[in-house]
Amino acid sequence: MDWSLILQIIGTTLGLLYLWLEYKANIWVWVIGAIMPMVHGLLYLRAGIYANAAMQLYYVAAGIYGLVVWLRNRQDTPKGAIKHTPRGWILPLVICYAVLHVAIYFVLTEFTDSRVPLFDSMSTALSIVAMWMLSRKLVEQWLVWLIVDMISVGLYLYKGIPLTAGLYAIYCVLAVAGYMRWRRSVRVAA
């Protein structure tokens, strides 16, 4: 069996578990979120998707950070309150995304042989922002993930890793469902 296929199967399984836990706002999402990136990192390196591969290091660190934040918020607020993104945070998040996108694109075009620097840097920069939003339990993180997922489906199909592309197609559907569930959760709590 091909290593790429094995990594796709393991990564897809962990990815589905991760998304189910995220959908449920279950704290175990962060544990799986620290394990799954190791599998995907190897897969993306083999496929030449370098920014996505490097992004996996961020996901491991973000998994640890998210776990700490959720544990702390679990004690501070009832049910670790899911909330909407404050309006004052939107511009800083957009600026953060733009700076990250340009910086990652520069690194990919100047220091790697990446054949997909635009979409690799775009999905990576958006993922960094979305992961931070998830750590804060912001409803709109699902919308950012939806954009990441749509970009990733095309990117992974182009790079020849169809099982992972299929996983991200499922992520698209679940991002919409997660957004609606979390939004409903905020209304019920209000």
Short mmCIF file of N, CA and C in Angstrom, two decimals:
data_model
loop_
_atom_site.label_atom_id
_atom_site.label_comp_id
_atom_site.label_asym_id
_atom_site.label_seq_id
_atom_site.Cartn_x
_atom_site.Cartn_y
_atom_site.Cartn_z
N MET A 1 0.84 -1.19 0.00
CA MET A 1 0.00 0.00 0.00
C MET A 1 0.89 1.25 0.00
N ASP A 2 0.46 2.24 -0.71
CA ASP A 2 1.17 3.50 -0.87
C ASP A 2 1.09 4.33 0.43
N TRP A 3 2.22 4.92 0.85
CA TRP A 3 2.25 5.74 2.07
C TRP A 3 1.29 6.91 1.99
N SER A 4 1.17 7.50 0.82
CA SER A 4 0.24 8.62 0.65
C SER A 4 -1.19 8.18 0.95
N LEU A 5 -1.56 7.00 0.48
CA LEU A 5 -2.91 6.49 0.73
C LEU A 5 -3.12 6.19 2.22
N ILE A 6 -2.13 5.58 2.84
CA ILE A 6 -2.22 5.28 4.28
C ILE A 6 -2.39 6.58 5.08
N LEU A 7 -1.57 7.59 4.77
CA LEU A 7 -1.67 8.87 5.48
C LEU A 7 -3.03 9.52 5.23
N GLN A 8 -3.56 9.40 4.02
CA GLN A 8 -4.88 9.97 3.72
C GLN A 8 -5.97 9.28 4.52
N ILE A 9 -5.90 7.97 4.63
CA ILE A 9 -6.92 7.21 5.38
C ILE A 9 -6.88 7.58 6.86
N ILE A 10 -5.68 7.59 7.44
CA ILE A 10 -5.55 7.94 8.86
C ILE A 10 -5.96 9.40 9.08
N GLY A 11 -5.48 10.29 8.22
CA GLY A 11 -5.81 11.71 8.36
C GLY A 11 -7.30 11.98 8.20
N THR A 12 -7.93 11.27 7.26
CA THR A 12 -9.36 11.44 7.05
C THR A 12 -10.15 10.97 8.27
N THR A 13 -9.77 9.84 8.82
CA THR A 13 -10.44 9.32 10.01
C THR A 13 -10.31 10.29 11.18
N LEU A 14 -9.09 10.76 11.42
CA LEU A 14 -8.88 11.73 12.51
C LEU A 14 -9.61 13.03 12.21
N GLY A 15 -9.63 13.43 10.95
CA GLY A 15 -10.30 14.67 10.57
C GLY A 15 -11.79 14.64 10.82
N LEU A 16 -12.41 13.51 10.52
CA LEU A 16 -13.85 13.37 10.78
C LEU A 16 -14.14 13.40 12.28
N LEU A 17 -13.30 12.72 13.05
CA LEU A 17 -13.47 12.74 14.50
C LEU A 17 -13.29 14.17 15.03
N TYR A 18 -12.28 14.86 14.53
CA TYR A 18 -12.01 16.24 14.94
C TYR A 18 -13.22 17.13 14.67
N LEU A 19 -13.76 17.04 13.46
CA LEU A 19 -14.87 17.90 13.10
C LEU A 19 -16.12 17.60 13.92
N TRP A 20 -16.36 16.34 14.21
CA TRP A 20 -17.51 15.98 15.05
C TRP A 20 -17.34 16.59 16.44
N LEU A 21 -16.13 16.51 16.99
CA LEU A 21 -15.86 17.09 18.31
C LEU A 21 -15.99 18.62 18.28
N GLU A 22 -15.53 19.24 17.19
CA GLU A 22 -15.66 20.70 17.06
C GLU A 22 -17.13 21.09 16.97
N TYR A 23 -17.88 20.35 16.18
CA TYR A 23 -19.31 20.60 16.02
C TYR A 23 -20.02 20.57 17.37
N LYS A 24 -19.63 19.61 18.21
CA LYS A 24 -20.22 19.46 19.54
C LYS A 24 -19.62 20.43 20.57
N ALA A 25 -18.61 21.22 20.15
CA ALA A 25 -17.88 22.10 21.07
C ALA A 25 -17.32 21.29 22.24
N ASN A 26 -16.78 20.12 21.91
CA ASN A 26 -16.23 19.20 22.90
C ASN A 26 -14.74 19.48 23.07
N ILE A 27 -14.28 19.57 24.28
CA ILE A 27 -12.89 19.93 24.58
C ILE A 27 -11.87 18.94 24.00
N TRP A 28 -12.30 17.70 23.74
CA TRP A 28 -11.39 16.71 23.16
C TRP A 28 -10.96 17.08 21.73
N VAL A 29 -11.64 18.06 21.13
CA VAL A 29 -11.25 18.53 19.80
C VAL A 29 -9.78 18.94 19.80
N TRP A 30 -9.32 19.49 20.93
CA TRP A 30 -7.95 19.99 21.00
C TRP A 30 -6.93 18.86 21.09
N VAL A 31 -7.30 17.76 21.68
CA VAL A 31 -6.38 16.61 21.76
C VAL A 31 -6.20 16.01 20.36
N ILE A 32 -7.31 15.76 19.68
CA ILE A 32 -7.22 15.25 18.30
C ILE A 32 -6.56 16.30 17.42
N GLY A 33 -6.84 17.58 17.71
CA GLY A 33 -6.25 18.67 16.96
C GLY A 33 -4.75 18.79 17.12
N ALA A 34 -4.19 18.16 18.12
CA ALA A 34 -2.74 18.15 18.29
C ALA A 34 -2.11 16.89 17.68
N ILE A 35 -2.91 15.84 17.49
CA ILE A 35 -2.41 14.58 16.90
C ILE A 35 -2.53 14.58 15.38
N MET A 36 -3.70 14.95 14.88
CA MET A 36 -3.99 14.91 13.46
C MET A 36 -2.97 15.67 12.60
N PRO A 37 -2.47 16.82 13.02
CA PRO A 37 -1.54 17.56 12.17
C PRO A 37 -0.24 16.81 11.83
N MET A 38 0.16 15.92 12.70
CA MET A 38 1.38 15.16 12.41
C MET A 38 1.18 14.29 11.17
N VAL A 39 0.02 13.68 11.07
CA VAL A 39 -0.30 12.83 9.91
C VAL A 39 -0.42 13.69 8.66
N HIS A 40 -1.18 14.77 8.75
CA HIS A 40 -1.37 15.64 7.59
C HIS A 40 -0.07 16.31 7.18
N GLY A 41 0.77 16.65 8.13
CA GLY A 41 2.05 17.28 7.81
C GLY A 41 2.90 16.41 6.91
N LEU A 42 2.98 15.13 7.23
CA LEU A 42 3.73 14.19 6.39
C LEU A 42 3.11 14.08 4.99
N LEU A 43 1.79 14.01 4.95
CA LEU A 43 1.09 13.90 3.68
C LEU A 43 1.35 15.13 2.80
N TYR A 44 1.25 16.31 3.38
CA TYR A 44 1.43 17.53 2.60
C TYR A 44 2.87 17.72 2.15
N LEU A 45 3.82 17.30 2.97
CA LEU A 45 5.22 17.36 2.55
C LEU A 45 5.45 16.48 1.33
N ARG A 46 4.89 15.28 1.36
CA ARG A 46 5.03 14.35 0.24
C ARG A 46 4.38 14.90 -1.02
N ALA A 47 3.30 15.70 -0.86
CA ALA A 47 2.57 16.24 -2.01
C ALA A 47 3.14 17.58 -2.48
N GLY A 48 4.11 18.14 -1.75
CA GLY A 48 4.69 19.42 -2.14
C GLY A 48 3.82 20.62 -1.81
N ILE A 49 2.98 20.48 -0.81
CA ILE A 49 2.13 21.61 -0.36
C ILE A 49 2.78 22.12 0.92
N TYR A 50 3.83 22.92 0.74
CA TYR A 50 4.74 23.25 1.83
C TYR A 50 4.14 24.12 2.93
N ALA A 51 3.38 25.14 2.57
CA ALA A 51 2.81 26.00 3.61
C ALA A 51 1.80 25.20 4.44
N ASN A 52 1.01 24.36 3.78
CA ASN A 52 0.07 23.53 4.52
C ASN A 52 0.82 22.55 5.42
N ALA A 53 1.96 22.05 4.97
CA ALA A 53 2.77 21.15 5.79
C ALA A 53 3.30 21.89 7.02
N ALA A 54 3.84 23.07 6.81
CA ALA A 54 4.37 23.86 7.93
C ALA A 54 3.25 24.28 8.87
N MET A 55 2.08 24.49 8.30
CA MET A 55 0.91 24.89 9.09
C MET A 55 0.59 23.86 10.17
N GLN A 56 0.95 22.63 9.92
CA GLN A 56 0.64 21.56 10.87
C GLN A 56 1.38 21.77 12.19
N LEU A 57 2.56 22.38 12.15
CA LEU A 57 3.28 22.71 13.39
C LEU A 57 2.47 23.72 14.20
N TYR A 58 1.90 24.68 13.49
CA TYR A 58 1.04 25.66 14.15
C TYR A 58 -0.17 24.96 14.78
N TYR A 59 -0.75 24.00 14.05
CA TYR A 59 -1.92 23.30 14.58
C TYR A 59 -1.61 22.53 15.86
N VAL A 60 -0.43 21.95 15.95
CA VAL A 60 -0.06 21.26 17.19
C VAL A 60 0.00 22.28 18.33
N ALA A 61 0.69 23.39 18.09
CA ALA A 61 0.79 24.43 19.12
C ALA A 61 -0.58 25.02 19.43
N ALA A 62 -1.40 25.23 18.40
CA ALA A 62 -2.74 25.78 18.60
C ALA A 62 -3.62 24.80 19.37
N GLY A 63 -3.41 23.52 19.16
CA GLY A 63 -4.16 22.51 19.91
C GLY A 63 -3.88 22.61 21.39
N ILE A 64 -2.64 22.79 21.73
CA ILE A 64 -2.26 22.94 23.13
C ILE A 64 -2.82 24.25 23.69
N TYR A 65 -2.67 25.33 22.92
CA TYR A 65 -3.20 26.64 23.33
C TYR A 65 -4.72 26.59 23.50
N GLY A 66 -5.41 26.01 22.53
CA GLY A 66 -6.87 25.92 22.59
C GLY A 66 -7.34 25.14 23.79
N LEU A 67 -6.65 24.05 24.10
CA LEU A 67 -7.00 23.25 25.27
C LEU A 67 -6.88 24.08 26.54
N VAL A 68 -5.79 24.82 26.66
CA VAL A 68 -5.58 25.66 27.85
C VAL A 68 -6.67 26.74 27.94
N VAL A 69 -6.96 27.41 26.82
CA VAL A 69 -7.98 28.46 26.82
C VAL A 69 -9.35 27.88 27.18
N TRP A 70 -9.72 26.76 26.57
CA TRP A 70 -11.03 26.17 26.85
C TRP A 70 -11.12 25.68 28.29
N LEU A 71 -10.03 25.13 28.82
CA LEU A 71 -10.05 24.70 30.22
C LEU A 71 -10.22 25.90 31.14
N ARG A 72 -9.52 26.97 30.84
CA ARG A 72 -9.63 28.19 31.65
C ARG A 72 -11.03 28.79 31.53
N ASN A 73 -11.57 28.87 30.31
CA ASN A 73 -12.90 29.45 30.11
C ASN A 73 -14.00 28.57 30.67
N ARG A 74 -13.75 27.29 30.73
CA ARG A 74 -14.74 26.36 31.30
C ARG A 74 -15.01 26.74 32.75
N GLN A 75 -13.98 27.21 33.43
CA GLN A 75 -14.14 27.58 34.83
C GLN A 75 -14.70 29.00 34.98
N ASP A 76 -14.43 29.87 33.99
CA ASP A 76 -14.82 31.27 34.08
C ASP A 76 -16.24 31.57 33.61
N THR A 77 -16.74 30.79 32.65
CA THR A 77 -18.04 31.10 32.07
C THR A 77 -18.89 29.84 31.99
N PRO A 78 -20.20 30.02 32.01
CA PRO A 78 -21.06 28.85 31.89
C PRO A 78 -20.91 28.22 30.52
N LYS A 79 -20.56 26.94 30.49
CA LYS A 79 -20.40 26.16 29.27
C LYS A 79 -19.38 26.76 28.31
N GLY A 80 -18.44 27.59 28.81
CA GLY A 80 -17.41 28.14 27.94
C GLY A 80 -17.99 28.95 26.79
N ALA A 81 -18.97 29.74 27.06
CA ALA A 81 -19.81 30.52 26.16
C ALA A 81 -19.30 30.69 24.73
N ILE A 82 -20.08 30.13 23.81
CA ILE A 82 -19.90 30.39 22.38
C ILE A 82 -20.45 31.78 22.15
N LYS A 83 -19.78 32.57 21.32
CA LYS A 83 -20.22 33.95 21.11
C LYS A 83 -19.90 34.40 19.68
N HIS A 84 -20.52 35.50 19.27
CA HIS A 84 -20.23 36.10 17.97
C HIS A 84 -18.94 36.89 18.05
N THR A 85 -18.29 37.05 16.93
CA THR A 85 -17.06 37.84 16.85
C THR A 85 -17.41 39.30 17.10
N PRO A 86 -16.78 39.92 18.10
CA PRO A 86 -17.03 41.35 18.33
C PRO A 86 -16.66 42.17 17.09
N ARG A 87 -17.46 43.15 16.76
CA ARG A 87 -17.23 43.97 15.55
C ARG A 87 -15.84 44.58 15.54
N GLY A 88 -15.36 44.97 16.69
CA GLY A 88 -14.04 45.59 16.78
C GLY A 88 -12.88 44.63 16.46
N TRP A 89 -13.16 43.35 16.40
CA TRP A 89 -12.12 42.37 16.10
C TRP A 89 -12.02 42.07 14.60
N ILE A 90 -13.04 42.44 13.84
CA ILE A 90 -13.09 42.04 12.43
C ILE A 90 -11.93 42.65 11.64
N LEU A 91 -11.72 43.95 11.71
CA LEU A 91 -10.64 44.59 10.96
C LEU A 91 -9.27 44.03 11.36
N PRO A 92 -8.97 43.91 12.66
CA PRO A 92 -7.68 43.32 13.02
C PRO A 92 -7.51 41.88 12.49
N LEU A 93 -8.59 41.11 12.47
CA LEU A 93 -8.50 39.75 11.94
C LEU A 93 -8.24 39.76 10.43
N VAL A 94 -8.88 40.67 9.71
CA VAL A 94 -8.67 40.79 8.26
C VAL A 94 -7.23 41.24 7.99
N ILE A 95 -6.74 42.20 8.76
CA ILE A 95 -5.36 42.66 8.58
C ILE A 95 -4.38 41.54 8.90
N CYS A 96 -4.63 40.81 9.96
CA CYS A 96 -3.77 39.68 10.33
C CYS A 96 -3.72 38.67 9.18
N TYR A 97 -4.91 38.34 8.64
CA TYR A 97 -4.96 37.42 7.49
C TYR A 97 -4.12 37.96 6.33
N ALA A 98 -4.31 39.22 5.97
CA ALA A 98 -3.62 39.80 4.81
C ALA A 98 -2.11 39.76 4.98
N VAL A 99 -1.63 40.14 6.16
CA VAL A 99 -0.18 40.13 6.42
C VAL A 99 0.36 38.70 6.34
N LEU A 100 -0.36 37.76 6.95
CA LEU A 100 0.07 36.36 6.89
C LEU A 100 0.09 35.84 5.46
N HIS A 101 -0.95 36.16 4.71
CA HIS A 101 -1.04 35.68 3.33
C HIS A 101 0.15 36.18 2.51
N VAL A 102 0.43 37.46 2.59
CA VAL A 102 1.56 38.04 1.83
C VAL A 102 2.88 37.42 2.28
N ALA A 103 3.09 37.29 3.58
CA ALA A 103 4.35 36.75 4.10
C ALA A 103 4.54 35.29 3.67
N ILE A 104 3.49 34.49 3.80
CA ILE A 104 3.60 33.07 3.43
C ILE A 104 3.80 32.93 1.92
N TYR A 105 3.09 33.74 1.14
CA TYR A 105 3.25 33.72 -0.32
C TYR A 105 4.69 34.04 -0.69
N PHE A 106 5.25 35.06 -0.05
CA PHE A 106 6.65 35.44 -0.31
C PHE A 106 7.60 34.28 -0.02
N VAL A 107 7.42 33.65 1.13
CA VAL A 107 8.29 32.52 1.49
C VAL A 107 8.16 31.39 0.46
N LEU A 108 6.94 31.09 0.07
CA LEU A 108 6.72 30.00 -0.89
C LEU A 108 7.32 30.30 -2.26
N THR A 109 7.18 31.53 -2.72
CA THR A 109 7.71 31.86 -4.06
C THR A 109 9.22 32.05 -4.07
N GLU A 110 9.77 32.49 -2.96
CA GLU A 110 11.21 32.77 -2.93
C GLU A 110 12.07 31.61 -2.43
N PHE A 111 11.52 30.73 -1.61
CA PHE A 111 12.34 29.72 -0.96
C PHE A 111 11.91 28.28 -1.20
N THR A 112 10.86 28.06 -1.99
CA THR A 112 10.43 26.69 -2.26
C THR A 112 10.15 26.53 -3.76
N ASP A 113 9.89 25.31 -4.15
CA ASP A 113 9.51 25.03 -5.53
C ASP A 113 8.00 24.86 -5.65
N SER A 114 7.24 25.47 -4.76
CA SER A 114 5.80 25.33 -4.74
C SER A 114 5.19 25.71 -6.09
N ARG A 115 4.28 24.87 -6.54
CA ARG A 115 3.56 25.14 -7.78
C ARG A 115 2.19 25.75 -7.50
N VAL A 116 1.86 25.89 -6.23
CA VAL A 116 0.55 26.42 -5.84
C VAL A 116 0.67 27.47 -4.72
N PRO A 117 1.57 28.44 -4.85
CA PRO A 117 1.81 29.36 -3.74
C PRO A 117 0.62 30.23 -3.37
N LEU A 118 -0.17 30.65 -4.33
CA LEU A 118 -1.30 31.53 -4.02
C LEU A 118 -2.32 30.83 -3.14
N PHE A 119 -2.77 29.65 -3.55
CA PHE A 119 -3.81 28.95 -2.80
C PHE A 119 -3.27 28.31 -1.53
N ASP A 120 -2.02 27.88 -1.56
CA ASP A 120 -1.39 27.30 -0.37
C ASP A 120 -1.26 28.38 0.71
N SER A 121 -0.79 29.56 0.33
CA SER A 121 -0.64 30.65 1.31
C SER A 121 -1.99 31.18 1.76
N MET A 122 -2.96 31.23 0.86
CA MET A 122 -4.30 31.72 1.22
C MET A 122 -4.96 30.80 2.25
N SER A 123 -4.96 29.50 1.97
CA SER A 123 -5.61 28.57 2.90
C SER A 123 -4.88 28.51 4.22
N THR A 124 -3.57 28.64 4.19
CA THR A 124 -2.78 28.59 5.43
C THR A 124 -3.03 29.83 6.29
N ALA A 125 -3.03 31.00 5.68
CA ALA A 125 -3.27 32.24 6.44
C ALA A 125 -4.68 32.24 7.03
N LEU A 126 -5.66 31.83 6.24
CA LEU A 126 -7.02 31.76 6.75
C LEU A 126 -7.15 30.74 7.88
N SER A 127 -6.43 29.64 7.78
CA SER A 127 -6.47 28.61 8.81
C SER A 127 -5.92 29.12 10.14
N ILE A 128 -4.87 29.91 10.07
CA ILE A 128 -4.30 30.48 11.29
C ILE A 128 -5.33 31.36 11.99
N VAL A 129 -6.00 32.20 11.22
CA VAL A 129 -7.03 33.08 11.78
C VAL A 129 -8.20 32.25 12.33
N ALA A 130 -8.65 31.27 11.55
CA ALA A 130 -9.80 30.45 11.98
C ALA A 130 -9.49 29.67 13.26
N MET A 131 -8.28 29.16 13.37
CA MET A 131 -7.92 28.39 14.55
C MET A 131 -7.92 29.27 15.79
N TRP A 132 -7.44 30.50 15.66
CA TRP A 132 -7.48 31.42 16.79
C TRP A 132 -8.93 31.72 17.16
N MET A 133 -9.77 31.93 16.14
CA MET A 133 -11.19 32.20 16.40
C MET A 133 -11.86 31.01 17.10
N LEU A 134 -11.49 29.80 16.70
CA LEU A 134 -12.03 28.60 17.36
C LEU A 134 -11.63 28.58 18.83
N SER A 135 -10.38 28.95 19.12
CA SER A 135 -9.93 28.93 20.52
C SER A 135 -10.75 29.88 21.38
N ARG A 136 -11.34 30.89 20.75
CA ARG A 136 -12.18 31.87 21.46
C ARG A 136 -13.68 31.54 21.35
N LYS A 137 -13.98 30.40 20.72
CA LYS A 137 -15.37 29.94 20.51
C LYS A 137 -16.22 31.00 19.81
N LEU A 138 -15.68 31.55 18.73
CA LEU A 138 -16.40 32.54 17.94
C LEU A 138 -17.18 31.84 16.83
N VAL A 139 -18.46 32.11 16.77
CA VAL A 139 -19.35 31.46 15.81
C VAL A 139 -18.82 31.58 14.38
N GLU A 140 -18.34 32.74 14.02
CA GLU A 140 -17.94 33.01 12.64
C GLU A 140 -16.69 32.26 12.20
N GLN A 141 -16.02 31.58 13.12
CA GLN A 141 -14.88 30.76 12.72
C GLN A 141 -15.31 29.72 11.70
N TRP A 142 -16.56 29.26 11.79
CA TRP A 142 -17.08 28.28 10.84
C TRP A 142 -17.10 28.83 9.42
N LEU A 143 -17.38 30.11 9.27
CA LEU A 143 -17.41 30.72 7.93
C LEU A 143 -16.01 30.80 7.34
N VAL A 144 -15.04 31.13 8.19
CA VAL A 144 -13.65 31.16 7.72
C VAL A 144 -13.21 29.75 7.32
N TRP A 145 -13.57 28.76 8.15
CA TRP A 145 -13.23 27.37 7.82
C TRP A 145 -13.89 26.95 6.51
N LEU A 146 -15.10 27.41 6.25
CA LEU A 146 -15.78 27.06 5.00
C LEU A 146 -14.96 27.53 3.80
N ILE A 147 -14.43 28.73 3.85
CA ILE A 147 -13.59 29.25 2.77
C ILE A 147 -12.32 28.40 2.65
N VAL A 148 -11.68 28.11 3.77
CA VAL A 148 -10.48 27.26 3.77
C VAL A 148 -10.79 25.91 3.13
N ASP A 149 -11.91 25.32 3.53
CA ASP A 149 -12.28 23.99 3.04
C ASP A 149 -12.52 24.00 1.54
N MET A 150 -13.20 25.03 1.03
CA MET A 150 -13.46 25.09 -0.41
C MET A 150 -12.16 25.24 -1.20
N ILE A 151 -11.26 26.07 -0.73
CA ILE A 151 -9.96 26.23 -1.38
C ILE A 151 -9.20 24.90 -1.34
N SER A 152 -9.24 24.25 -0.19
CA SER A 152 -8.48 23.01 0.01
C SER A 152 -8.97 21.88 -0.88
N VAL A 153 -10.27 21.79 -1.13
CA VAL A 153 -10.78 20.73 -2.01
C VAL A 153 -10.09 20.82 -3.37
N GLY A 154 -10.09 22.00 -3.95
CA GLY A 154 -9.44 22.18 -5.25
C GLY A 154 -7.94 21.95 -5.20
N LEU A 155 -7.31 22.45 -4.17
CA LEU A 155 -5.86 22.31 -4.02
C LEU A 155 -5.45 20.85 -3.91
N TYR A 156 -6.18 20.09 -3.09
CA TYR A 156 -5.82 18.70 -2.86
C TYR A 156 -6.15 17.82 -4.06
N LEU A 157 -7.21 18.14 -4.78
CA LEU A 157 -7.49 17.41 -6.03
C LEU A 157 -6.38 17.67 -7.04
N TYR A 158 -5.98 18.92 -7.16
CA TYR A 158 -4.91 19.29 -8.07
C TYR A 158 -3.60 18.58 -7.73
N LYS A 159 -3.32 18.43 -6.43
CA LYS A 159 -2.06 17.81 -5.99
C LYS A 159 -2.16 16.29 -5.89
N GLY A 160 -3.28 15.69 -6.26
CA GLY A 160 -3.39 14.24 -6.33
C GLY A 160 -3.62 13.53 -5.01
N ILE A 161 -4.28 14.20 -4.07
CA ILE A 161 -4.62 13.53 -2.81
C ILE A 161 -6.14 13.59 -2.63
N PRO A 162 -6.84 12.75 -3.41
CA PRO A 162 -8.30 12.83 -3.48
C PRO A 162 -9.05 12.46 -2.21
N LEU A 163 -8.55 11.54 -1.40
CA LEU A 163 -9.25 11.22 -0.15
C LEU A 163 -9.27 12.43 0.77
N THR A 164 -8.17 13.14 0.82
CA THR A 164 -8.11 14.33 1.66
C THR A 164 -9.00 15.42 1.07
N ALA A 165 -9.06 15.52 -0.26
CA ALA A 165 -9.99 16.46 -0.90
C ALA A 165 -11.42 16.11 -0.53
N GLY A 166 -11.73 14.82 -0.51
CA GLY A 166 -13.06 14.38 -0.11
C GLY A 166 -13.38 14.75 1.33
N LEU A 167 -12.39 14.60 2.20
CA LEU A 167 -12.56 14.99 3.60
C LEU A 167 -12.92 16.47 3.69
N TYR A 168 -12.22 17.29 2.92
CA TYR A 168 -12.48 18.73 2.96
C TYR A 168 -13.82 19.08 2.32
N ALA A 169 -14.29 18.28 1.38
CA ALA A 169 -15.64 18.48 0.84
C ALA A 169 -16.67 18.22 1.94
N ILE A 170 -16.44 17.17 2.73
CA ILE A 170 -17.32 16.90 3.88
C ILE A 170 -17.21 18.04 4.89
N TYR A 171 -15.99 18.55 5.10
CA TYR A 171 -15.81 19.68 5.99
C TYR A 171 -16.66 20.87 5.56
N CYS A 172 -16.80 21.09 4.25
CA CYS A 172 -17.62 22.21 3.75
C CYS A 172 -19.05 22.09 4.26
N VAL A 173 -19.61 20.91 4.12
CA VAL A 173 -20.99 20.68 4.55
C VAL A 173 -21.10 20.85 6.07
N LEU A 174 -20.15 20.27 6.78
CA LEU A 174 -20.20 20.34 8.24
C LEU A 174 -19.89 21.74 8.77
N ALA A 175 -19.14 22.53 8.00
CA ALA A 175 -18.89 23.92 8.42
C ALA A 175 -20.20 24.71 8.41
N VAL A 176 -21.03 24.46 7.40
CA VAL A 176 -22.33 25.13 7.36
C VAL A 176 -23.20 24.65 8.54
N ALA A 177 -23.22 23.34 8.77
CA ALA A 177 -24.00 22.79 9.88
C ALA A 177 -23.48 23.31 11.22
N GLY A 178 -22.16 23.36 11.38
CA GLY A 178 -21.57 23.86 12.62
C GLY A 178 -21.90 25.32 12.85
N TYR A 179 -21.85 26.11 11.79
CA TYR A 179 -22.19 27.52 11.90
C TYR A 179 -23.63 27.69 12.38
N MET A 180 -24.53 26.95 11.77
CA MET A 180 -25.95 27.07 12.15
C MET A 180 -26.16 26.60 13.59
N ARG A 181 -25.49 25.52 13.98
CA ARG A 181 -25.65 25.00 15.35
C ARG A 181 -25.10 25.98 16.38
N TRP A 182 -23.89 26.51 16.13
CA TRP A 182 -23.29 27.44 17.08
C TRP A 182 -24.09 28.74 17.14
N ARG A 183 -24.58 29.20 15.99
CA ARG A 183 -25.39 30.42 15.98
C ARG A 183 -26.67 30.23 16.78
N ARG A 184 -27.29 29.08 16.63
CA ARG A 184 -28.49 28.74 17.39
C ARG A 184 -28.16 28.68 18.89
N SER A 185 -27.00 28.14 19.21
CA SER A 185 -26.55 28.02 20.60
C SER A 185 -26.43 29.39 21.26
N VAL A 186 -25.94 30.37 20.51
CA VAL A 186 -25.81 31.74 21.04
C VAL A 186 -27.18 32.34 21.29
N ARG A 187 -28.13 32.11 20.39
CA ARG A 187 -29.49 32.65 20.56
C ARG A 187 -30.18 32.04 21.76
N VAL A 188 -30.00 30.73 21.95
CA VAL A 188 -30.63 30.04 23.09
C VAL A 188 -30.06 30.54 24.40
N ALA A 189 -28.76 30.81 24.42
CA ALA A 189 -28.10 31.27 25.65
C ALA A 189 -28.48 32.72 26.00
N ALA A 190 -28.89 33.48 24.99
CA ALA A 190 -29.18 34.91 25.21
C ALA A 190 -30.48 35.15 25.93
#
